[in-house]
Each structure stands twice: as structure tokens, then as C-alpha cells.
mmCIF file of C-alpha atoms in Angstrom:
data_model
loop_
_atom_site.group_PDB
_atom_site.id
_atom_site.type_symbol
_atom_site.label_atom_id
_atom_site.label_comp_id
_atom_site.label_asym_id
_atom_site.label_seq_id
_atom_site.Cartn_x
_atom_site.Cartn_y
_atom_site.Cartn_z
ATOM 1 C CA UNK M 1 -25.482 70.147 -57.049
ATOM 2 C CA UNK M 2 -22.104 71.986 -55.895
ATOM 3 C CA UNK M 3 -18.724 70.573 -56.778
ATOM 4 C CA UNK M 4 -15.231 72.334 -56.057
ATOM 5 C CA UNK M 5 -13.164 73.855 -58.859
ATOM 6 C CA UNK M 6 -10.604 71.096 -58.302
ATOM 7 C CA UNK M 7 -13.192 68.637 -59.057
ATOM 8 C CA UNK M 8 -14.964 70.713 -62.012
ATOM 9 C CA UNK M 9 -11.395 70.867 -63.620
ATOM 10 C CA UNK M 10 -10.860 66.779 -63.323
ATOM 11 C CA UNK M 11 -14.477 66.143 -65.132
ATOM 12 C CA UNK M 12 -13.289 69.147 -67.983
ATOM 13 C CA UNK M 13 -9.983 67.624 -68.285
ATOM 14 C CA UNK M 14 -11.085 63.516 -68.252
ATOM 15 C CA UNK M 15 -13.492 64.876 -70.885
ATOM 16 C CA UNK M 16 -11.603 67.512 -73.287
ATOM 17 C CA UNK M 17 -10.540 65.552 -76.541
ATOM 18 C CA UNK M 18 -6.226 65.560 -76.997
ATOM 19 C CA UNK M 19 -5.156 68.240 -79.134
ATOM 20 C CA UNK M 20 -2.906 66.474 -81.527
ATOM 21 C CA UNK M 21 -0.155 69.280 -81.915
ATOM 22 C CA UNK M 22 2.632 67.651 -83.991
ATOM 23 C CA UNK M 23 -0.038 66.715 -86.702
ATOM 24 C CA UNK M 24 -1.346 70.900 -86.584
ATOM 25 C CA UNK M 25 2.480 71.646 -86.469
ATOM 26 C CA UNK M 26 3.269 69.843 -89.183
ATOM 27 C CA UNK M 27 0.362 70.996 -91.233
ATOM 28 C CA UNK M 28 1.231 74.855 -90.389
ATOM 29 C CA UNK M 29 4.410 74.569 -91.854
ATOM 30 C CA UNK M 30 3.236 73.083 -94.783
ATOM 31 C CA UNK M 31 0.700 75.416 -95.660
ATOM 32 C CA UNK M 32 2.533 78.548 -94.515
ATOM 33 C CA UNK M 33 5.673 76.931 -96.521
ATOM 34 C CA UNK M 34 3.333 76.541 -99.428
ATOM 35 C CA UNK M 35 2.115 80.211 -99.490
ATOM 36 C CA UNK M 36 5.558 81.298 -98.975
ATOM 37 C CA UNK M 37 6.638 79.278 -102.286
ATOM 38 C CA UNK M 38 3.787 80.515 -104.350
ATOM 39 C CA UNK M 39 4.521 83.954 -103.048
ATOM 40 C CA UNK M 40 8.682 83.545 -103.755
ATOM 41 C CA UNK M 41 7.209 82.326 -107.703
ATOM 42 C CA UNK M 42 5.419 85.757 -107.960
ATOM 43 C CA UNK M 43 8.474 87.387 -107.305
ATOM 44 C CA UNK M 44 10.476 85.073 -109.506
ATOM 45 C CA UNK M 45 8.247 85.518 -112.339
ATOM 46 C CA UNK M 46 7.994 89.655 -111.878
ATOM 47 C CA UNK M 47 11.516 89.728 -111.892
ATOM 48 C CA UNK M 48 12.267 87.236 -114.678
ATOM 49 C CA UNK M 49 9.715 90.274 -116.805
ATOM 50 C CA UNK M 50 11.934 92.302 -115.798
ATOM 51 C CA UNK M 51 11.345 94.466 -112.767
ATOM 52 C CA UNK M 52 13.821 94.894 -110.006
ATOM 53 C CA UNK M 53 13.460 93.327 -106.634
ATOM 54 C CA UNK M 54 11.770 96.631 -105.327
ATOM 55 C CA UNK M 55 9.483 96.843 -107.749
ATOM 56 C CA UNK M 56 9.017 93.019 -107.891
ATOM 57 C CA UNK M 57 8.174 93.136 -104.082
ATOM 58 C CA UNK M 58 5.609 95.307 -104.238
ATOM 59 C CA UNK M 59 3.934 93.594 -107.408
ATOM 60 C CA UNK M 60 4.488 90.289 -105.713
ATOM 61 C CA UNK M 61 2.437 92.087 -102.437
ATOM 62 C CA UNK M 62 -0.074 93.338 -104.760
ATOM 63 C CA UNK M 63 -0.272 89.727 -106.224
ATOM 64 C CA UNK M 64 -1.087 87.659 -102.497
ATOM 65 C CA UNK M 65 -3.155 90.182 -101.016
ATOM 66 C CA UNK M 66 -5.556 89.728 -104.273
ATOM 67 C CA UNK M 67 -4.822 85.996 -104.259
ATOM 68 C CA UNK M 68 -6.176 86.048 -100.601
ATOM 69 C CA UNK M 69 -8.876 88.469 -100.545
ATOM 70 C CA UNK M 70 -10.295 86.539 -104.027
ATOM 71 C CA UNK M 71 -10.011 83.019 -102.146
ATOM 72 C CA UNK M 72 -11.406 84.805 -98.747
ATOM 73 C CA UNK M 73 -14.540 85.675 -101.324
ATOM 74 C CA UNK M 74 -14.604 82.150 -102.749
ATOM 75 C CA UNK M 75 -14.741 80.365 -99.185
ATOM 76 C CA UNK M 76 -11.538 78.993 -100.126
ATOM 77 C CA UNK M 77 -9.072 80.908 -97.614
ATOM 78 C CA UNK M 78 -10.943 79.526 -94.581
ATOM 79 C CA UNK M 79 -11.375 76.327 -96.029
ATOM 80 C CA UNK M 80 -7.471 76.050 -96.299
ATOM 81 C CA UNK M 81 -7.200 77.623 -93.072
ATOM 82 C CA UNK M 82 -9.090 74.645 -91.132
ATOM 83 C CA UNK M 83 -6.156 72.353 -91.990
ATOM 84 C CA UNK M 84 -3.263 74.889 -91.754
ATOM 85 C CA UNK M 85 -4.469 76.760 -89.055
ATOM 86 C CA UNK M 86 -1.113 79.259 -88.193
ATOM 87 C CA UNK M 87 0.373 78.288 -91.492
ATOM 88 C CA UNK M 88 -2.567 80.576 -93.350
ATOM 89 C CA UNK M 89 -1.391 83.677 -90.862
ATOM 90 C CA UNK M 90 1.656 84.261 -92.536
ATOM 91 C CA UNK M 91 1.206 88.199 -92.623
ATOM 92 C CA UNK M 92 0.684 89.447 -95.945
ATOM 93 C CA UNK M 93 -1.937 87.163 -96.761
ATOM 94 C CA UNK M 94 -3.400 86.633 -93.029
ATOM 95 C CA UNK M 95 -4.168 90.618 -92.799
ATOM 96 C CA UNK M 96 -5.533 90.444 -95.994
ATOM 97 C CA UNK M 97 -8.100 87.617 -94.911
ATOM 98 C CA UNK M 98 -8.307 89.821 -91.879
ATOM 99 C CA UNK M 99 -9.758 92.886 -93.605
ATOM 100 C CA UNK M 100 -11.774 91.047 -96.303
ATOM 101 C CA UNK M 101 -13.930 88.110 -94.499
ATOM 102 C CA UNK M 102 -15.221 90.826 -92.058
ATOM 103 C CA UNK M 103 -16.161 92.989 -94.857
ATOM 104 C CA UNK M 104 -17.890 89.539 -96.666
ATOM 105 C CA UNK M 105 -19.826 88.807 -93.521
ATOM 106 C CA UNK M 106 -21.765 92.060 -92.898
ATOM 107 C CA UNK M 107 -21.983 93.062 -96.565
ATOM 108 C CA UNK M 108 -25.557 92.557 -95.886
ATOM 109 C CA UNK M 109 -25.670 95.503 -93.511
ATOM 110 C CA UNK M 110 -25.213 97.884 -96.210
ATOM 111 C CA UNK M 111 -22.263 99.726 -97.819
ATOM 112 C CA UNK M 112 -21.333 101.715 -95.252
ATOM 113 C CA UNK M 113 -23.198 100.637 -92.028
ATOM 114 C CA UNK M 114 -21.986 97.033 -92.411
ATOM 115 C CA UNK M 115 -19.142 96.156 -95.112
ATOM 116 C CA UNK M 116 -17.284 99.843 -94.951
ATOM 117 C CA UNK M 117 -17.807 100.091 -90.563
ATOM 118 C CA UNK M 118 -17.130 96.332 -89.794
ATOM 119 C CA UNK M 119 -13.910 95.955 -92.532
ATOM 120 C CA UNK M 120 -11.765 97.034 -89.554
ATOM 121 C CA UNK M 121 -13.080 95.147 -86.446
ATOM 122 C CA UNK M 122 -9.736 92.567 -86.649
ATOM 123 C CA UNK M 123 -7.361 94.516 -88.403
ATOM 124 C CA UNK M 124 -7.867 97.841 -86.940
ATOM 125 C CA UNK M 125 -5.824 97.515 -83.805
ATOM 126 C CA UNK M 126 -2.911 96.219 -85.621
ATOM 127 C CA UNK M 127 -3.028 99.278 -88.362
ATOM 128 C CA UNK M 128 -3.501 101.571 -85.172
ATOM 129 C CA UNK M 129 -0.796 100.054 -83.233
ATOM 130 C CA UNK M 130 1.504 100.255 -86.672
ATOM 131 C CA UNK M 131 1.239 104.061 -87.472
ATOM 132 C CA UNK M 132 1.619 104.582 -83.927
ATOM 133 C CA UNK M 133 4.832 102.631 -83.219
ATOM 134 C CA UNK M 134 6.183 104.006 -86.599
ATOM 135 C CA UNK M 135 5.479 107.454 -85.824
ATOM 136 C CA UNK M 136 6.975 106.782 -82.336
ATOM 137 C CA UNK M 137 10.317 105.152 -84.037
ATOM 138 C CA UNK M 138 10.598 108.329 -86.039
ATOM 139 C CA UNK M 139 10.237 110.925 -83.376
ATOM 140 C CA UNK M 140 12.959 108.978 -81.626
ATOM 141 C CA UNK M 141 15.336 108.941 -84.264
ATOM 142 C CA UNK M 142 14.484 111.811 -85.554
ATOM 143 C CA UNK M 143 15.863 112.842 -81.583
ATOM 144 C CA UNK M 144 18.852 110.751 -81.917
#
């Protein structure tokens, strides 16, 4: 049985189920806006101890890339992830979901062979890309 692409693209399209985008929207922003609060309560609370807002950015960086990488490990970051879907991205804590649920998966593998070779597979391009732009933007203004 033959059928044309137009025709193939009507039965795909009477068939495919509505995406319902203001709900996934909605529930983005909420999420994302929620890991954004916790993350601005880290830094409230390292700076009301006493560290200045250098050092409490780093501690509070320190603080949601262990938050993530411990609720990557507990099934919990994915979990949160099916209802927030772009919301659980927001970088700090997306990359670090990034580098650890690879590194869960093919634990299995072995230590090097599996968790230490597969750690990467996501998050390698972007660290690649990063040093490379960054050594780029110095060259150039190092020229300028």
C-alpha cells in the first residue's frame, strides 16, 4: 500500500495528540522560578553568615549543583523535570543533571569504561564549545 507524503502527513497530523503549551509554559516558569528562589535563599543565607556576594555566589553554586546531582541520584530531578520540563534547565542545575544522570546510567559499565567515559556524552560539547569561545574572546581582546 503506497500513499503520498501529503496524505501520510494528514493521517500523522489527524492522529498526533495537541500539545497543550500554555499549561507546559506555565509549569516551566514555575519550576524554573522555584529553583531560582531556592537558589536566591542559598545566597541569602551565605551572605546573612557572613560572606560577601563573591564568595556567597560561588557557595550558593557549590550548593545547587550538589542539590541537583543528589536529587539526579535520588530519581527526583527527572521526576520534577516531567512536569517542568524547560523550567528544570535553568543552567546551573540543568548541566549538573547533565553530567550526573549519564554517569548514574552506565555506572554499571565500570569506573572508567562506563561512569568516568559516558559522564561527558551531553555535556561535553557545551564544555568544549565554552573553553573554546573563551579562549577565542581572549585572543581577541587580548588583540584589541
Amino acid at each position: 500500500m503506497e500513499i503520498s507524503k501529503q496524505e501520510y502527513q494528514k493521517f500523522v497530523q489527524d492522529r498526533a495528540e495537541s500539545s497543550p503549551i500554555v499549561k507546559d509554559c506555565l509549569l516551566a516558569f514555575a519550576i524554573g522560578g522555584g529553583i531560582c528562589t531556592v537558589g536566591q535563599a542559598i545566597m541569602d543565607g551565605w551572605t546573612a553568615m557572613g560572606l560577601d556576594k563573591t564568595d556567597a555566589g560561588t557557595a550558593t553554586s557549590i550548593c545547587l549543583v550538589f542539590l541537583a546531582v543528589l536529587l539526579t541520584g535520588l530519581n527526583l530531578y527527572n521526576k520534577l523535570a516531567r512536569y517542568g520540563g524547560a523550567g528544570t534547565l535553568v543552567p546551573i542545575t540543568g548541566f549538573a543533571n547533565a553530567v550526573a544522570s549519564p554517569a548514574i546510567d552506565f555506572k554499571s559499565e565500570g569506573l572508567v569504561t562506563g561512569m568516568a567515559a559516558k559522564m561527558f556524552t551531553v555535556a561535553g560539547p557545551v564544555i568544549v564549545f565554552g573553553v573554546a569561545a573563551s579562549v577565542i574572546y581572549g585572543v581577541v581582546l587580548m588583540l584589541l
